[in-house]
Amino acid sequence: MEYKRPIGLDIDLETGGVIPGAKKLVRRLSDLKGYFLDEEAYNELLKEDPVVYEVYAIEQEEKEGDLNFATTVLYPGKVGKEFFFTKGHFHAKADRAEIYYGIKGKGGMLLQTPEGEAEWIPMGGPGTVVYVPPYWAHRTVNTGNEPFIFLAIYPSDAGHDYGSIKEKGFSKIVIEEDGGEVKVVDNPRWKE
Ligand code: S6P
Ligand code: ZN
């Protein structure tokens, strides 16, 4: 039997959650076309096309029983009133669960069942753990003014299913009210 080698590493918090040797993925605003509610604000900000988030992933072959892990650096910002977020996805193998661990900054996670029941879990600061149960779509949102960095640990055969979230979004959105208050409200564009 050929055994895989164990991995031990440090996540460099000063450089913002970079995992040494990881595969890096960059998502800019232009990769999130159609995701935000305020199209005018989206098109305006698109002139700068800021980086919305980066993912640093250590991934194994898609085999049952193995684990992947990744940090995400989600930058602060808004499109209109809506805070920057990750695309959000179901797992391609929908019954695969996941664990998130907050490292730096603040925000939260929107979760949603296939029927559209949404839940908001605040990730108030370093140390918050979120359990994503099987079948729940998940999206993180940065509600602060510094990068929101977290670690995700997920089965290596989970995969990503972006389709239905890209098409329908979440039934809730996270916005900043005029007074600066963070609110989770119904998505006016949500259709079941
Ligand atoms: C993977 C895990 C995270 C996200 C990352 C980016 O299962 O949930 O590593 O991939 O936060 O989000 P998204 O929705 O663009 O994949
Ligand atoms: Zn996931």
XYZ file of C-alpha atoms and ligand atoms in Angstrom:
209
model
C 0.000 0.000 0.000
C 1.278 3.442 -0.959
C 0.307 5.900 1.750
C -0.203 9.576 1.120
C 2.028 11.834 3.181
C 0.536 13.950 5.987
C 0.562 17.733 5.580
C 1.322 20.298 8.261
C 1.525 23.983 7.404
C 1.007 27.480 8.684
C -1.544 29.818 7.219
C 0.135 33.196 6.996
C -2.313 35.634 8.545
C -0.166 38.648 7.721
C -0.369 38.009 3.971
C -4.089 37.379 4.332
C -4.777 33.689 4.587
C -2.425 32.385 1.911
C -1.817 28.622 2.183
C 1.692 27.824 0.926
C 1.618 25.520 -2.116
C -2.133 25.928 -2.607
C -3.985 26.368 -5.870
C -5.056 30.012 -6.108
C -8.352 31.115 -7.578
C -9.278 34.779 -8.060
C -12.850 36.005 -8.462
C -13.296 39.531 -9.732
C -16.523 41.514 -9.918
C -16.748 40.619 -13.637
C -16.956 36.926 -12.639
C -20.103 37.747 -10.631
C -22.276 39.139 -13.425
C -25.969 38.804 -12.593
C -25.345 38.013 -8.929
C -26.011 41.441 -7.394
C -29.360 43.173 -7.178
C -28.355 46.715 -8.170
C -27.288 46.443 -11.817
C -26.498 50.134 -12.155
C -24.132 50.030 -9.163
C -22.641 46.797 -10.546
C -21.883 48.359 -13.948
C -20.394 51.445 -12.320
C -18.021 49.403 -10.118
C -17.182 47.132 -13.056
C -15.042 49.949 -14.459
C -12.581 49.122 -11.659
C -13.399 45.393 -11.697
C -12.105 44.834 -8.136
C -11.062 41.446 -6.807
C -13.998 40.271 -4.678
C -12.350 37.150 -3.257
C -9.437 34.750 -3.536
C -9.431 31.058 -2.672
C -6.321 29.060 -1.723
C -7.159 25.351 -1.920
C -5.316 22.124 -1.164
C -7.385 19.546 -3.008
C -7.115 15.760 -3.260
C -8.509 13.434 -5.910
C -12.297 13.202 -5.880
C -12.462 10.142 -3.663
C -14.881 9.240 -0.904
C -13.328 9.577 2.550
C -10.649 12.150 1.742
C -10.741 15.859 2.641
C -9.948 19.138 0.911
C -9.295 22.404 2.671
C -9.162 26.002 1.522
C -8.926 29.510 2.844
C -10.997 32.271 1.317
C -10.039 35.938 1.490
C -13.255 37.867 0.911
C -12.564 41.590 0.440
C -14.733 44.336 1.945
C -17.013 46.228 -0.404
C -20.568 46.706 -1.589
C -22.541 46.753 -4.814
C -25.199 49.347 -4.045
C -26.377 48.341 -0.569
C -25.372 44.690 -0.926
C -22.163 43.515 0.725
C -19.544 41.587 -1.277
C -20.136 37.834 -1.172
C -18.899 34.549 -2.626
C -20.910 33.014 -5.483
C -22.419 30.348 -3.243
C -23.087 26.763 -4.197
C -24.647 23.443 -3.398
C -22.218 20.548 -3.439
C -22.381 18.477 -6.645
C -22.748 15.499 -4.328
C -25.508 17.337 -2.468
C -25.315 15.300 0.745
C -21.716 16.323 1.468
C -21.317 18.517 4.580
C -18.647 21.111 5.337
C -17.011 22.987 8.240
C -16.002 26.659 8.189
C -13.691 28.312 10.701
C -13.384 32.096 10.952
C -9.799 33.368 10.959
C -9.960 37.143 10.540
C -12.469 39.898 9.903
C -16.208 39.562 10.193
C -19.211 38.576 8.197
C -21.493 35.625 8.070
C -22.882 32.771 6.086
C -26.161 32.530 4.200
C -27.369 28.940 3.940
C -30.322 27.651 1.976
C -32.182 24.397 1.409
C -33.172 23.280 -2.112
C -36.704 24.515 -1.253
C -35.384 28.016 -0.575
C -35.477 28.141 3.213
C -32.628 30.460 4.163
C -30.678 30.909 7.369
C -28.067 33.530 8.352
C -25.226 32.564 10.679
C -23.119 35.530 11.845
C -19.362 34.919 11.887
C -18.526 37.650 14.331
C -14.801 37.300 14.590
C -11.873 34.902 14.627
C -12.803 31.522 16.042
C -16.392 31.093 14.812
C -17.179 27.585 13.600
C -20.051 26.936 11.182
C -21.337 23.479 10.356
C -22.867 23.290 6.869
C -25.196 20.268 6.940
C -25.772 18.026 3.909
C -28.011 19.569 1.187
C -27.576 23.226 2.248
C -26.215 25.751 -0.237
C -23.778 28.202 1.341
C -22.459 31.712 0.608
C -20.250 33.898 2.800
C -20.696 37.659 3.097
C -18.200 40.275 4.319
C -20.086 42.787 6.489
C -16.954 44.484 7.844
C -14.350 46.847 6.468
C -11.326 44.560 6.373
C -10.784 41.251 4.531
C -12.910 38.430 5.942
C -10.777 35.285 6.013
C -11.938 31.766 6.835
C -10.927 28.149 6.438
C -13.272 25.599 4.839
C -12.877 21.824 5.220
C -14.937 19.649 2.878
C -15.032 16.124 1.469
C -12.808 15.825 -1.599
C -15.664 14.311 -3.620
C -18.138 17.107 -2.693
C -17.682 19.163 -5.872
C -19.497 22.431 -6.607
C -22.904 23.001 -8.130
C -23.183 26.723 -8.915
C -26.081 26.480 -11.357
C -29.232 27.058 -9.343
C -27.741 29.795 -7.124
C -26.412 31.625 -10.201
C -29.865 31.451 -11.722
C -32.088 32.104 -8.696
C -29.833 33.522 -5.991
C -30.609 33.149 -2.295
C -34.038 33.996 -0.890
C -32.331 36.484 1.478
C -29.811 39.247 0.797
C -27.477 41.037 3.213
C -27.468 44.820 2.959
C -26.263 47.913 4.758
C -29.047 50.278 5.741
C -28.571 54.043 5.416
C -27.668 54.290 9.123
C -24.935 51.680 8.670
C -26.904 48.796 10.150
C -26.389 45.289 8.698
C -29.711 43.697 7.721
C -30.710 40.311 6.325
C -33.850 40.900 4.253
C -35.996 39.097 1.679
C -34.537 39.113 -1.825
C -37.038 41.022 -3.971
C -35.872 39.079 -7.038
C -36.258 35.655 -5.412
C -38.549 33.300 -7.316
C -39.332 29.823 -6.056
C -15.840 24.768 -0.935
C -15.989 25.851 0.096
C -15.196 27.169 -0.113
C -15.710 28.020 -1.297
C -15.067 29.403 -1.359
C -15.555 30.244 -2.543
O -16.777 23.741 -0.778
O -17.359 26.086 0.352
O -13.836 26.909 -0.250
O -15.514 27.341 -2.511
O -15.364 30.111 -0.181
O -16.940 30.247 -2.658
P -17.662 29.785 -4.002
O -19.113 29.729 -3.686
O -17.306 30.744 -5.075
O -17.097 28.404 -4.307
Zn -18.868 24.165 -0.160
